[in-house]
Short mmCIF file of C-alpha atoms in Angstrom, two decimals:
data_model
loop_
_atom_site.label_atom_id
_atom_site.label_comp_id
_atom_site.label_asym_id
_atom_site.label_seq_id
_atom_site.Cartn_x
_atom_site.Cartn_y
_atom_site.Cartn_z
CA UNK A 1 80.23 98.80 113.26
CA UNK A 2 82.80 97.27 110.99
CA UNK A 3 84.28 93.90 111.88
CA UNK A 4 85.96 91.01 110.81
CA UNK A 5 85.79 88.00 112.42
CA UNK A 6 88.16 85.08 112.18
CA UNK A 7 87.64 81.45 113.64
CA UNK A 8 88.67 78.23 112.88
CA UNK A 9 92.19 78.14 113.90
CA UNK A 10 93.51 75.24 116.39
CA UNK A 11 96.66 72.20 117.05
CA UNK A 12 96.96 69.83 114.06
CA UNK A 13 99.66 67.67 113.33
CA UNK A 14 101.95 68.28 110.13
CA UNK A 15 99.98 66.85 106.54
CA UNK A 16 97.02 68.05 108.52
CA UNK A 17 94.29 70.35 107.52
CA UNK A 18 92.39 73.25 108.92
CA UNK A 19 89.92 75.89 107.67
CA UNK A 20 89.68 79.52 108.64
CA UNK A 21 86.86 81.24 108.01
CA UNK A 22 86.59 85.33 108.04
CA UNK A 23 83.10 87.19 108.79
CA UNK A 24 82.60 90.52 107.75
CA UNK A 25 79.91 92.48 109.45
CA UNK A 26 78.76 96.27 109.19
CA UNK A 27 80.22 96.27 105.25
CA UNK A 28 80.01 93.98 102.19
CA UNK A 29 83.01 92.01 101.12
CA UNK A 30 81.49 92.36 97.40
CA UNK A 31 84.12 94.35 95.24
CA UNK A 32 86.95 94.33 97.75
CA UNK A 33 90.34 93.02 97.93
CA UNK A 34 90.44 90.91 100.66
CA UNK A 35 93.01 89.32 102.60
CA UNK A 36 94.56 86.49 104.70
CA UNK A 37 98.00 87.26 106.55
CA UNK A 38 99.91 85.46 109.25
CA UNK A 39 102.28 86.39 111.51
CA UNK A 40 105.07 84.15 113.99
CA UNK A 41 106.03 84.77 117.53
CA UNK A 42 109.30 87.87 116.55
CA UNK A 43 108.27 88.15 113.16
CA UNK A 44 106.65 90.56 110.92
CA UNK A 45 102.83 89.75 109.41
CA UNK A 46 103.39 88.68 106.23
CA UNK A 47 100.38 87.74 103.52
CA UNK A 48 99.10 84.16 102.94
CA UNK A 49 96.35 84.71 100.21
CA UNK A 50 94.19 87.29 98.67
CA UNK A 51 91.12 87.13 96.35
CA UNK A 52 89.48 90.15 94.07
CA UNK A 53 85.68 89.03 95.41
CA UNK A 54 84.27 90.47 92.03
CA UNK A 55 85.51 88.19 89.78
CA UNK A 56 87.46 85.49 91.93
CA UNK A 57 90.49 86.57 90.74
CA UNK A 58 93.10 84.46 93.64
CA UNK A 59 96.64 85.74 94.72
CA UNK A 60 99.35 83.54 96.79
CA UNK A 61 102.66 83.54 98.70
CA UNK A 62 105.25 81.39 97.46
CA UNK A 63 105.49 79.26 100.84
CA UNK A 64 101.69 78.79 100.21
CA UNK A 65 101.00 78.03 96.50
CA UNK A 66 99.42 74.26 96.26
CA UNK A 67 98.34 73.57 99.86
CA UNK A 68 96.41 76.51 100.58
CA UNK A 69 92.76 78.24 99.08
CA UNK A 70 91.81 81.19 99.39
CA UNK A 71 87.66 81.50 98.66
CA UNK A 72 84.81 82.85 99.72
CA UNK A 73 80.93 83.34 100.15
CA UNK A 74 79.61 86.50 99.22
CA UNK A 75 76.06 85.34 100.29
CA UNK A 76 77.42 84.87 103.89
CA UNK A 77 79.66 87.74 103.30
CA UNK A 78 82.36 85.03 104.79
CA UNK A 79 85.97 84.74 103.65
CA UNK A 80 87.42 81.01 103.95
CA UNK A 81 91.18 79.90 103.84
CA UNK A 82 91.69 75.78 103.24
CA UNK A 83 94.80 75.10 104.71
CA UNK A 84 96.16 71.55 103.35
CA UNK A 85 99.47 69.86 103.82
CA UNK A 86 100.69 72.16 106.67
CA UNK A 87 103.98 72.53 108.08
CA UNK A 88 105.28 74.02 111.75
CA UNK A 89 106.58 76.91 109.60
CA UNK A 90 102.89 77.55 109.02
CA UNK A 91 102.47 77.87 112.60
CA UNK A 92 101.01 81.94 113.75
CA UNK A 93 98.56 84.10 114.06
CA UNK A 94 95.81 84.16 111.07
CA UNK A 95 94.36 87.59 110.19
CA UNK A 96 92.01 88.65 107.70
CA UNK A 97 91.67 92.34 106.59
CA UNK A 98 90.16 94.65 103.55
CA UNK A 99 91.22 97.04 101.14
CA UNK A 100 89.06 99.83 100.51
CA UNK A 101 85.67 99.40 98.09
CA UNK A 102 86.84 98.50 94.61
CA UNK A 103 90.76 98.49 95.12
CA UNK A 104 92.37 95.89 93.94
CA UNK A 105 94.95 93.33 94.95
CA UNK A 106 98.57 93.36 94.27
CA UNK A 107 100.31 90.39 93.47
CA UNK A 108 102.77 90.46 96.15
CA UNK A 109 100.13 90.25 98.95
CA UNK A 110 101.23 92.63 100.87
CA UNK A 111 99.55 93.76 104.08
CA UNK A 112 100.24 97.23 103.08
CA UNK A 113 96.98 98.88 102.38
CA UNK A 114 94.92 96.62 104.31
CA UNK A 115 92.70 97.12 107.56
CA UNK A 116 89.70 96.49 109.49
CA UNK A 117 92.12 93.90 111.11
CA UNK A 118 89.96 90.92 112.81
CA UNK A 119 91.22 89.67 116.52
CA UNK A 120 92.82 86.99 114.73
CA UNK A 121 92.97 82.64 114.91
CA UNK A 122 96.33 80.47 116.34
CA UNK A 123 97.16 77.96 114.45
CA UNK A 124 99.55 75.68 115.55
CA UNK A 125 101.22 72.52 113.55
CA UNK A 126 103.49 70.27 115.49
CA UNK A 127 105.80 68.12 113.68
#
């Protein structure tokens, strides 16, 4: 069975740090877009990050760029998101999710395309 499973999440204060991490089991991450998106209590998911695992090739929101990193281990077919310098804006739901074998990202991050959604990880920043 195909799963992703996020953890990591938790209450930090603002200029904290956390790390997500993403485990994919039943499928290889190898040659996949894959994802991390977000979404706030009344608003739409929106991306956070992306990486092209063949390759390495890294994709970011705006609200993102410079505090967050997007990486991963293929060997431990994990996904990880470093989360630096955060803000209560920052403050949702993390999700990871997959593109289909050898499609790529797009630049705008967009959850469009995107499944095999994990149960997902709060994160919380208090100012």
């Amino acid at each position: 069975q195909r799963q992703l499973a996020e953890s990591g999440g938790g209450s930090v204060q603002a200029g904290g740090s956390l790390r997500l991490s993403c485990v994919a089991s039943g499928y290889s991450i190898n040659s996949r877009c894959m994802g991390w998106f977000r979404q706030a209590p009344g608003k739409e998911r929106e991306g956070v990050a992306a990486i092209y695992t063949t390759g390495g090739s890294t994709y970011y929101a705006d609200s993102v760029k410079g505090r967050f990193t997007i990486s991963q281990d293929r060997a431990k077919n994990t996904l990880y998101l470093q989360m630096n310098s955060l803000k209560p804006e920052d403050t949702a739901i993390y999700y990871c999710a997959a593109r289909p074998f050898l499609e790529r990202c797009s630049n705008t991050v967009s959850p469009l395309g995107f499944g095999g959604w994990g149960q997902g990880t709060q994160v919380t920043v208090s100012s």
